[in-house]
Amino acid sequence: MNSDEFRKAAHSAVDEIIDYCDTVQDRRVVSNVEPGYLRKLLPSGPPEDGEQWADIQKDIESKIMPGLTHWQSPNFMAFFPSNVTYPSMLGELYSAAFSAPAFNWLCSPVVTELETVVLDWLARILHLPDCFLSEGEGGGVIQGSASEAIATVMVAARERYLTAACEKLEGKEKEDKRNQIMGRLVALGSEQSHSSTAKAAIIAGVRYRSIPCSLEDDLALTGDQFQATLEQCASEGLEPFYLTTTLGTTATCAIDRFNKIKAVKQNNQSFQNIWIHVDAAYAGAALVCEEYAHLAKDFAAFDSFDMNMHKWLLTNFDASCLFVRTRKDLTSALSITPSYLRNPFSDNGLVTDYRDWQIPLGRRFRALKIWFVLRTYGINGLKAHIRKHIMLGEKFAGWVRQREDLFRILTPPAFALTVFTLALPTHEGSQLPNGDTETKVNECLGTSNILPRTSTDQMERANALTKSVYESINAAGEIFLTSSVVNGVYAIRVVSANEKTDEEHLRKAFDILVKTTEEVLRKQ
Amino acid sequence: MNSDEFRKAAHSAVDEIIDYCDTVQDRRVVSNVEPGYLRKLLPSGPPEDGEQWADIQKDIESKIMPGLTHWQSPNFMAFFPSNVTYPSMLGELYSAAFSAPAFNWLCSPVVTELETVVLDWLARILHLPDCFLSEGEGGGVIQGSASEAIATVMVAARERYLTAACEKLEGKEKEDKRNQIMGRLVALGSEQSHSSTAKAAIIAGVRYRSIPCSLEDDLALTGDQFQATLEQCASEGLEPFYLTTTLGTTATCAIDRFNKIKAVKQNNQSFQNIWIHVDAAYAGAALVCEEYAHLAKDFAAFDSFDMNMHKWLLTNFDASCLFVRTRKDLTSALSITPSYLRNPFSDNGLVTDYRDWQIPLGRRFRALKIWFVLRTYGINGLKAHIRKHIMLGEKFAGWVRQREDLFRILTPPAFALTVFTLALPTHEGSQLPNGDTETKVNECLGTSNILPRTSTDQMERANALTKSVYESINAAGEIFLTSSVVNGVYAIRVVSANEKTDEEHLRKAFDILVKTTEEVLRKQ
């Protein structure tokens, strides 16, 4: 493909992408291909001789599109959103053109320097404490995903802990002590923290223990539960060295009790060296708005913070922004410098070599798309984007509340996410011996917004109904939702936070929910 | 940025990229900005209100370009190449438009299915044994980098080893045994294997030991050295569980003795469970040519193989293609499935969930660019690309050999890479007491192509001269080279394998080398 052919191909690709973006809401949001559909459509190998772009491009609509689930559709209300915008795409295009595995500063100084600058920008607009800025001892680094960020900081936490524990030893004695402690190390997360903490523990070769959370506490990790787990671990001879705490859990967008967690650490001399990581993968984006800034006020007591611009901040996957309070914690654990990676700038400590802040060696020029997005939207544009979705989410939760005959909200709606279950029909409740189900159903619509304690039978029945509604809706494919099982409760999650989402899309989703629920209940 | 604005912006970006690609050879190949240059050019934060694309775009030339090292320039002869081509850029653009953190099949079936198909295509055209195809028990997965692939397989290797060792135990006994063995585990690589194996060992929490390689063996890992290290480890009570073996080492493109390594494993009952990984990050691309296919014949005895299409196979970073013989080894180690990631397709084992084949959860749609590249070039186009560089590399090595008054080749030229040092001026040798330096200098140009054993003084002197030439050339910035220290020898590496590289570029590089060497020697 020469330059002229590329110009033509790229113009055609841009046209197709614009058309895709303009009409994505008209496509079935979740793919309904059968497993293995694609292999049947493709030849058994690449062609002997090259093909023309026009022939390749036409396969996109016919072969690729049927297998796409359209995360950009305003009808996509599953998982968390995966925003992409036009300036972000332009960033990827330039980044590809400037392709390099830019593992150190000299590989392409701007890849490092723009990353440091835009992550400082981001830290400030997210209202993070100054300790996470590169100007002091901290700084930011772009990771591929929040899970990769967790694996990275857990390894750094493990090395920091082991180094401190074996500080005064040498040789064989040191090695033995290290191995002994390694076998006792335990990484902690709440029951509601993302599974990537458990996976990171596998990667790092340490134990994992999850800390219980209750519906009474809105599924947040509390200081008491953290403290109790630390004590329990100590009583078993285990050494907790790491905790993932979450701003916006996956299931319900719960916010852990940061001030209490901080107090537990500060009040326990023996747990001073525990690394506390804040996983704000989705909800961290909301910190751009002043009304959420207070959530970050305790973060200076923690070691690291990560949020994904690729979820809710208008930048395509991947752009996971990890900030650490002490960058030396990362580089001490992860730096290895063979001769072919040495250069005077790095040797003299004049520059940042981000390869020592991450698991892989090479890295893409991801700062470019972040720079384009921050400049195209401006701080006010980012705030408007977040506030629009918060407002829409509240409207949606309001509609759910109004239909207490059909639905119960599981936890307080947060960050545009509403999590709810089906309400059991009142006639079923009235058939129960104690006759108080109806009261309990209504309790959940009050101040606490918490599901009442129902009997196991009732819970199973409600779970089955909720699951049935959920499955019917996803099978129809007009909208795409995710379900979640939280403390035994099967719930439906609705979050639509794409750039294209408007009230009409959430209203349509709500109407589908009501209609499907009524159908499911009618069939009982 | 609305659709019309994007069309205009994208056309302008495409024009700028084409212009960049067409004239990249005219830019200074390696950036000469001072550390910290960019922060001075940028404001202290993003704008309050959004900016227009035209204002953003003009900063690319004025602020970004000065800090870029141009890996696509035919004057880039450092590290290994980082190919990018137009169809690959189109792949990135579509991938951004379809943005999703496609962690499981249902997230977007085509992201998984196209990946499986194109990696099967690739395995076949690379002449890999059938055991690495998805049709059997193996299969391919795209990783971000060869280093990430090594960390991934090392964790899988560790878990496979520990699981087998603790197979018959339960509860506390199992836990104790596991911890005991964990403290004894050692990952192996040769002295010449990439530093990412040592880093992966840190990540996985195990020891690392490197196996010596000698210039007499062309810096390849031999069966004897492997065997000796296994025995040495065993005698120390350590348990080797993993080996990185390399096709095309970073320093000199050495090829480990695969058949001998295979024999060592097969002949040692106690080392059957060692995971052997083939790191073919750069040179693996050459396997598309029949004349290199024989290098892959022993790979069926190994557990995994990784090559980077983003180095030498026309696809932009990142596209590291990892193949495993037994995919269950990866998924057994890395699979974690919480409720919000469950779906009937995955639960029934009908589909591949690539999140269980890698460290991060989310993943980009990288198969698209590989598909575009394989189709645009065709098998013959890929072969022609590789053969052209092999031929150019041989020409270059020939020129180096012709100037035995100035240069000595360190190891046999391989995969378009030539590694050489300065020859000491003969008058210096004649000043030495034993008077035989000249003979030794000439030895290296004979069959063995191996540097003679010189005195430490001579080596230091040659190293200093070579370093001086290397630094002068990179400071001038007409071409960009990398140096390497191999078994105490300071050497210059020249490899230019970009799509735009032609004989004229290598000739220019050679002329610069000769001129600079003559200047450096004149100053002595």
XYZ file of C-alpha atoms in Angstrom, chain B:
524
model
C -15.734 17.096 17.716
C -18.702 16.142 15.577
C -18.667 13.848 12.542
C -17.952 16.600 10.026
C -15.194 18.034 12.165
C -13.720 14.556 12.564
C -13.777 13.919 8.814
C -11.858 17.133 8.238
C -9.493 16.490 11.152
C -8.864 12.889 10.102
C -8.123 13.887 6.512
C -5.677 16.442 7.757
C -4.105 13.903 10.125
C -3.801 11.357 7.296
C -2.101 13.970 5.114
C 0.324 14.800 7.900
C 1.079 11.113 8.542
C 1.707 10.441 4.856
C 4.004 13.429 4.697
C 5.773 12.182 7.828
C 6.252 8.703 6.383
C 7.421 10.030 3.013
C 10.052 12.277 4.539
C 11.016 10.533 7.768
C 14.499 9.788 6.431
C 15.180 13.545 6.254
C 14.627 14.055 9.978
C 17.331 13.632 12.576
C 16.741 9.982 13.475
C 17.397 10.212 17.197
C 15.910 13.051 19.185
C 18.396 15.437 20.752
C 16.091 17.280 23.129
C 17.243 17.913 26.667
C 15.482 16.027 29.455
C 12.473 18.068 30.534
C 12.150 19.939 27.197
C 8.427 19.342 26.839
C 7.142 20.641 30.159
C 8.572 24.048 29.287
C 6.542 24.088 26.070
C 3.195 23.103 27.570
C 0.761 24.887 29.883
C 0.427 23.675 33.460
C -2.925 22.018 32.838
C -5.578 21.319 30.238
C -7.660 24.287 29.035
C -10.883 25.163 30.850
C -12.785 24.964 27.576
C -12.144 22.724 24.606
C -9.793 23.677 21.792
C -10.162 23.253 18.049
C -8.359 20.430 16.261
C -6.401 22.850 14.078
C -4.826 24.340 17.214
C -4.028 20.943 18.648
C -2.662 19.576 15.398
C -0.162 22.354 14.891
C 1.501 21.411 18.178
C 2.389 18.007 16.765
C 5.082 19.381 14.486
C 6.261 22.066 16.877
C 6.194 20.215 20.196
C 5.919 16.466 19.624
C 8.222 15.919 16.629
C 11.367 17.324 18.282
C 11.059 14.694 21.002
C 10.451 11.753 18.701
C 13.095 9.206 17.840
C 12.076 8.030 14.397
C 11.934 4.251 14.526
C 10.500 4.160 11.008
C 13.458 5.994 9.527
C 15.722 3.841 7.359
C 18.526 5.483 9.346
C 17.262 3.773 12.507
C 19.634 0.853 13.038
C 19.406 0.524 16.800
C 17.791 -2.111 19.066
C 15.537 -4.118 16.774
C 13.209 -2.509 14.241
C 9.641 -1.580 15.080
C 7.816 -1.955 11.794
C 4.638 -0.095 10.996
C 2.798 -0.039 7.708
C -0.288 1.674 6.363
C -2.640 -1.329 6.643
C -1.505 -1.758 10.215
C -2.413 1.872 10.978
C -5.850 1.262 9.497
C -6.215 -1.681 11.849
C -5.483 0.558 14.840
C -7.976 3.133 13.632
C -10.839 0.638 13.323
C -9.820 -1.000 16.580
C -10.088 2.366 18.349
C -13.498 2.989 16.781
C -14.733 -0.411 18.002
C -13.175 0.216 21.424
C -13.953 -2.409 24.048
C -11.995 -4.035 26.870
C -12.950 -7.325 25.232
C -12.052 -9.627 28.118
C -14.290 -12.506 27.194
C -15.893 -13.937 24.101
C -19.319 -12.356 24.622
C -17.774 -8.895 25.020
C -17.342 -8.969 21.272
C -17.092 -12.437 19.762
C -15.155 -11.295 16.717
C -12.311 -9.912 18.844
C -11.681 -13.432 20.137
C -12.499 -15.348 16.978
C -10.416 -13.256 14.590
C -7.501 -13.552 17.004
C -7.743 -17.340 17.047
C -7.985 -17.490 13.263
C -5.123 -15.122 12.432
C -2.844 -16.730 14.997
C -3.526 -20.127 13.449
C -2.692 -18.561 10.078
C 0.493 -17.147 11.527
C 1.519 -20.421 13.209
C 1.212 -22.154 9.854
C 3.123 -19.606 7.825
C 5.845 -19.545 10.511
C 6.150 -23.332 10.061
C 5.435 -23.963 13.746
C 4.562 -27.546 14.743
C 0.825 -28.329 14.678
C 0.723 -28.616 18.468
C 0.602 -24.808 18.614
C -2.612 -24.584 16.597
C -5.944 -23.953 18.286
C -7.436 -27.020 16.654
C -5.661 -29.290 19.111
C -4.850 -28.513 22.723
C -2.737 -25.449 22.027
C -3.310 -22.084 20.457
C -2.152 -18.530 20.079
C -2.904 -15.313 21.936
C -1.790 -11.744 21.283
C 0.204 -10.218 24.114
C 1.463 -6.674 24.466
C 5.135 -7.555 24.344
C 7.554 -10.468 24.430
C 8.347 -9.543 28.030
C 4.681 -9.740 29.019
C 4.489 -13.119 27.271
C 7.441 -14.362 29.323
C 5.909 -13.160 32.606
C 2.650 -14.869 31.634
C 4.115 -18.252 30.761
C 6.429 -18.163 33.763
C 3.442 -17.819 36.101
C 1.734 -20.689 34.261
C 4.919 -22.752 34.509
C 5.198 -22.054 38.246
C 1.593 -23.052 38.881
C 1.883 -26.207 36.758
C 5.021 -27.205 38.621
C 3.613 -26.505 42.083
C 0.318 -28.217 41.309
C 2.096 -31.365 40.144
C 4.433 -31.342 43.141
C 1.590 -31.030 45.646
C -0.876 -33.185 43.765
C -1.601 -35.737 46.416
C -1.645 -33.435 49.411
C -4.471 -31.561 51.090
C -4.998 -28.628 53.439
C -2.178 -27.426 55.648
C 0.196 -30.120 54.449
C -0.301 -29.003 50.863
C 0.155 -25.367 51.778
C 3.382 -26.043 53.634
C 4.761 -28.139 50.817
C 3.838 -25.473 48.298
C 5.611 -22.762 50.263
C 8.621 -24.966 50.734
C 8.961 -25.640 47.022
C 8.191 -22.042 46.094
C 11.315 -21.004 47.993
C 13.383 -23.427 45.928
C 12.037 -22.632 42.472
C 14.451 -21.175 39.979
C 13.782 -19.816 36.509
C 16.588 -20.139 33.999
C 17.731 -18.160 30.999
C 21.038 -17.936 29.231
C 23.350 -15.006 29.833
C 22.260 -13.837 26.430
C 18.525 -14.211 26.935
C 16.623 -10.974 27.283
C 16.496 -9.328 30.709
C 12.741 -9.803 30.725
C 13.226 -13.357 32.013
C 15.007 -12.025 35.097
C 12.242 -9.447 35.493
C 9.528 -12.082 35.082
C 11.153 -14.040 37.910
C 10.820 -10.978 40.148
C 7.169 -10.654 39.174
C 6.491 -14.350 39.776
C 8.367 -14.246 43.087
C 10.964 -16.877 42.209
C 14.739 -17.021 41.872
C 16.510 -16.448 38.592
C 19.754 -17.931 37.410
C 21.494 -17.257 34.129
C 23.402 -19.935 32.251
C 26.807 -18.982 30.861
C 27.350 -18.757 27.107
C 30.678 -18.481 25.393
C 31.920 -16.724 22.296
C 33.261 -20.105 21.171
C 29.649 -21.272 20.922
C 28.612 -18.070 19.144
C 26.898 -17.024 22.392
C 24.250 -19.716 21.989
C 22.910 -21.699 24.916
C 24.216 -25.236 24.539
C 22.842 -28.510 25.839
C 25.948 -29.030 27.958
C 25.606 -25.697 29.705
C 21.903 -26.314 30.287
C 22.618 -29.756 31.705
C 25.404 -28.452 33.924
C 23.160 -25.728 35.327
C 20.350 -28.177 36.036
C 22.765 -30.379 37.935
C 24.266 -27.453 39.791
C 20.786 -26.277 40.846
C 19.839 -29.749 42.004
C 23.029 -30.013 44.042
C 22.076 -26.771 45.790
C 18.572 -28.029 46.558
C 16.982 -25.728 43.997
C 14.244 -26.764 41.586
C 14.489 -25.406 38.039
C 10.969 -25.145 36.622
C 11.353 -22.816 33.638
C 13.810 -21.958 30.860
C 13.804 -19.179 28.286
C 15.621 -20.301 25.180
C 16.138 -17.789 22.401
C 15.910 -17.668 18.637
C 17.839 -14.478 17.905
C 19.278 -13.013 21.103
C 19.163 -9.263 21.594
C 22.883 -8.667 21.600
C 23.953 -10.780 18.626
C 20.932 -12.710 17.267
C 22.398 -15.985 18.492
C 20.324 -19.133 18.082
C 20.277 -21.470 21.057
C 20.981 -25.141 20.353
C 17.370 -26.275 20.400
C 18.005 -29.904 19.519
C 20.524 -30.283 22.344
C 18.286 -28.502 24.842
C 15.441 -30.772 23.858
C 17.653 -33.824 24.332
C 18.687 -32.706 27.807
C 15.081 -32.425 28.867
C 14.089 -35.734 27.282
C 16.993 -37.590 28.826
C 16.456 -36.377 32.389
C 13.503 -37.967 34.087
C 13.658 -35.504 36.961
C 13.384 -32.444 34.710
C 10.345 -33.495 32.656
C 8.163 -30.785 34.110
C 10.414 -27.851 33.193
C 8.584 -25.354 30.997
C 10.688 -24.374 27.994
C 9.764 -21.132 26.292
C 11.173 -20.009 22.949
C 11.698 -16.265 22.813
C 11.849 -15.469 19.105
C 10.752 -11.868 19.552
C 12.666 -10.488 16.586
C 14.082 -13.368 14.555
C 10.904 -15.431 14.688
C 9.639 -13.364 11.774
C 12.210 -15.051 9.533
C 10.423 -18.391 9.991
C 8.016 -17.306 7.237
C 10.821 -18.167 4.794
C 11.284 -21.856 3.975
C 15.048 -21.524 4.339
C 14.583 -20.812 8.059
C 11.757 -23.271 8.716
C 14.180 -25.946 9.934
C 14.837 -23.787 13.012
C 11.331 -24.596 14.250
C 11.590 -28.362 13.918
C 12.325 -29.028 17.601
C 9.729 -26.666 18.998
C 7.127 -29.394 19.498
C 9.246 -30.457 22.473
C 8.834 -27.026 24.041
C 5.879 -25.467 25.822
C 5.567 -22.027 24.304
C 6.840 -19.803 21.528
C 6.582 -16.054 21.132
C 7.411 -13.693 18.274
C 6.639 -10.032 17.775
C 4.958 -9.085 14.547
C 5.644 -5.553 15.769
C 9.345 -5.946 15.323
C 10.012 -7.249 11.847
C 6.667 -8.231 10.394
C 5.096 -4.959 9.278
C 2.652 -4.535 12.146
C 2.871 -1.676 14.604
C 3.570 -2.174 18.287
C 1.905 -4.003 20.038
C 1.443 -7.411 18.427
C 3.383 -10.032 20.338
C 2.144 -13.448 19.235
C 2.383 -16.131 21.908
C 1.678 -19.776 21.147
C 1.302 -22.506 23.749
C 1.243 -26.255 23.316
C -1.326 -26.789 26.076
C -3.707 -23.881 26.568
C -5.013 -25.464 29.747
C -1.649 -24.660 31.335
C -2.469 -20.979 30.953
C -6.116 -21.118 31.914
C -5.534 -23.363 34.921
C -3.146 -20.790 36.329
C -4.873 -17.570 35.337
C -8.617 -18.177 35.293
C -10.814 -16.430 37.849
C -14.484 -16.035 37.124
C -16.631 -13.857 39.358
C -20.362 -13.616 38.754
C -20.226 -10.441 36.680
C -17.961 -12.154 34.140
C -20.058 -15.291 33.791
C -22.125 -16.165 30.743
C -23.498 -19.396 29.293
C -21.019 -19.526 26.395
C -18.004 -19.383 28.690
C -19.544 -21.601 31.332
C -20.167 -24.319 28.775
C -16.610 -24.182 27.469
C -17.834 -23.371 23.978
C -15.626 -20.364 23.551
C -12.184 -19.018 24.305
C -11.919 -16.318 26.972
C -8.535 -14.794 26.314
C -8.505 -12.977 29.644
C -7.471 -16.359 31.089
C -4.460 -16.462 28.767
C -2.893 -13.239 29.999
C -2.086 -11.029 32.982
C -4.492 -8.109 32.367
C -8.239 -8.545 32.180
C -9.106 -6.231 29.286
C -7.705 -6.464 25.796
C -7.718 -4.489 22.559
C -8.823 -5.705 19.136
C -5.273 -6.264 17.891
C -6.122 -9.117 15.550
C -7.585 -6.611 13.107
C -4.268 -5.015 12.197
C -2.627 -8.434 11.871
C -5.435 -9.527 9.543
C -5.049 -6.383 7.446
C -1.269 -6.838 7.221
C -1.363 -10.553 6.361
C -3.922 -9.894 3.618
C -2.271 -6.761 2.216
C 1.165 -8.342 1.897
C 0.216 -11.965 1.358
C 2.636 -14.739 2.242
C 4.908 -13.816 -0.643
C 5.033 -10.185 0.410
C 6.090 -11.150 3.933
C 8.835 -13.430 2.607
C 10.087 -10.751 0.236
C 10.247 -8.281 3.135
C 12.346 -10.623 5.289
C 14.617 -11.751 2.442
C 15.358 -8.202 1.411
C 16.683 -7.375 4.877
C 18.639 -10.606 5.184
C 20.289 -9.790 1.871
C 21.022 -6.197 2.899
C 22.431 -7.388 6.233
C 24.756 -9.780 4.458
C 25.964 -7.029 2.166
C 26.660 -4.846 5.161
C 28.558 -7.615 6.950
C 30.537 -8.139 3.766
C 31.605 -4.510 3.749
C 32.628 -4.766 7.394
C 34.707 -7.847 6.647
C 36.446 -6.063 3.792
C 37.770 -3.439 6.217
C 39.638 -5.782 8.523
C 42.044 -2.910 9.169
C 39.212 -1.173 11.034
C 36.630 -3.696 12.217
C 36.238 -7.188 13.582
C 32.976 -9.066 13.425
C 32.078 -10.446 16.843
C 29.726 -13.312 15.938
C 28.407 -14.551 12.606
C 25.978 -11.988 11.142
C 22.421 -13.196 11.565
C 18.927 -12.034 10.706
C 20.174 -8.765 9.185
C 22.114 -7.913 12.352
C 25.854 -7.317 12.248
C 27.777 -6.998 15.499
C 31.350 -5.802 15.409
C 34.079 -3.998 17.281
C 36.950 -1.820 16.251
C 40.166 -3.589 15.364
C 43.168 -2.354 17.270
C 45.627 -0.617 14.975
C 48.329 -3.106 14.030
C 51.129 -0.814 15.189
C 49.701 -1.054 18.694
C 49.779 -4.802 18.592
C 53.379 -4.792 17.420
C 54.296 -2.755 20.446
C 53.122 -5.510 22.742
C 55.780 -7.816 24.166
C 54.501 -11.024 22.615
C 54.019 -9.458 19.230
C 51.207 -11.756 18.124
C 48.274 -9.414 18.233
C 48.105 -9.065 14.513
C 47.596 -12.770 14.056
C 44.884 -12.763 16.648
C 43.124 -9.857 15.047
C 43.016 -11.709 11.789
C 41.737 -14.906 13.360
C 38.400 -13.314 13.894
C 37.874 -12.911 10.178
C 38.299 -16.614 9.553
C 35.889 -19.489 9.804
C 35.017 -19.130 13.440
C 34.348 -15.414 13.176
C 35.131 -15.264 16.838
C 37.140 -12.625 18.573
C 40.559 -13.881 19.580
C 41.567 -13.990 23.202
C 43.367 -10.746 23.704
C 44.960 -9.410 26.818
C 42.781 -7.451 29.201
C 44.647 -4.281 28.289
C 43.993 -4.789 24.632
C 40.357 -5.556 25.235
C 39.916 -2.434 27.305
C 41.642 -0.390 24.655
C 39.472 -1.873 21.874
C 36.383 -1.349 24.004
C 37.254 2.299 24.561
C 37.813 2.904 20.861
C 34.601 1.137 19.885
C 32.651 3.086 22.465
C 34.137 6.320 21.225
C 33.081 5.601 17.648
C 29.619 4.546 18.779
C 29.083 7.667 20.860
C 30.352 10.012 18.151
C 27.962 8.520 15.616
C 24.901 8.716 17.854
C 25.800 12.250 18.893
C 25.943 13.286 15.227
C 22.491 11.741 14.788
C 22.627 10.882 11.085
C 22.071 7.245 11.971
C 21.083 5.656 15.294
C 22.904 2.565 16.542
C 22.933 0.507 19.724
C 25.942 -0.854 21.518
C 26.159 -3.971 23.595
C 28.647 -5.444 26.050
C 29.029 -9.145 25.369
C 31.300 -11.244 27.573
C 33.316 -8.126 28.355
C 33.516 -7.001 24.727
C 32.010 -3.638 23.843
C 30.394 -4.021 20.425
C 28.352 -2.011 17.956
C 25.126 -3.507 16.569
C 23.765 -2.500 13.176
C 20.345 -3.701 12.079
C 18.076 -1.842 9.730
C 14.969 -3.771 8.854
C 12.312 -1.164 8.253
C 10.135 -1.291 5.206
C 11.904 1.778 3.811
C 15.446 0.487 4.252
C 17.427 0.080 1.052
C 21.043 -0.576 0.195
C 21.762 3.150 0.012
C 20.886 3.568 3.699
C 23.193 0.793 4.819
C 25.926 2.074 2.537
C 25.567 5.510 4.068
C 25.763 3.977 7.526
C 28.877 2.048 6.604
C 30.541 5.160 5.191
C 29.759 7.035 8.407
C 31.237 4.161 10.426
C 34.438 4.139 8.388
C 34.822 7.912 8.485
C 34.173 8.123 12.220
C 36.489 5.203 12.973
C 39.279 6.756 10.953
C 38.782 10.036 12.819
C 38.804 8.330 16.196
C 41.925 6.347 15.325
C 43.647 9.447 13.954
C 43.144 11.197 17.278
C 44.954 8.404 19.155
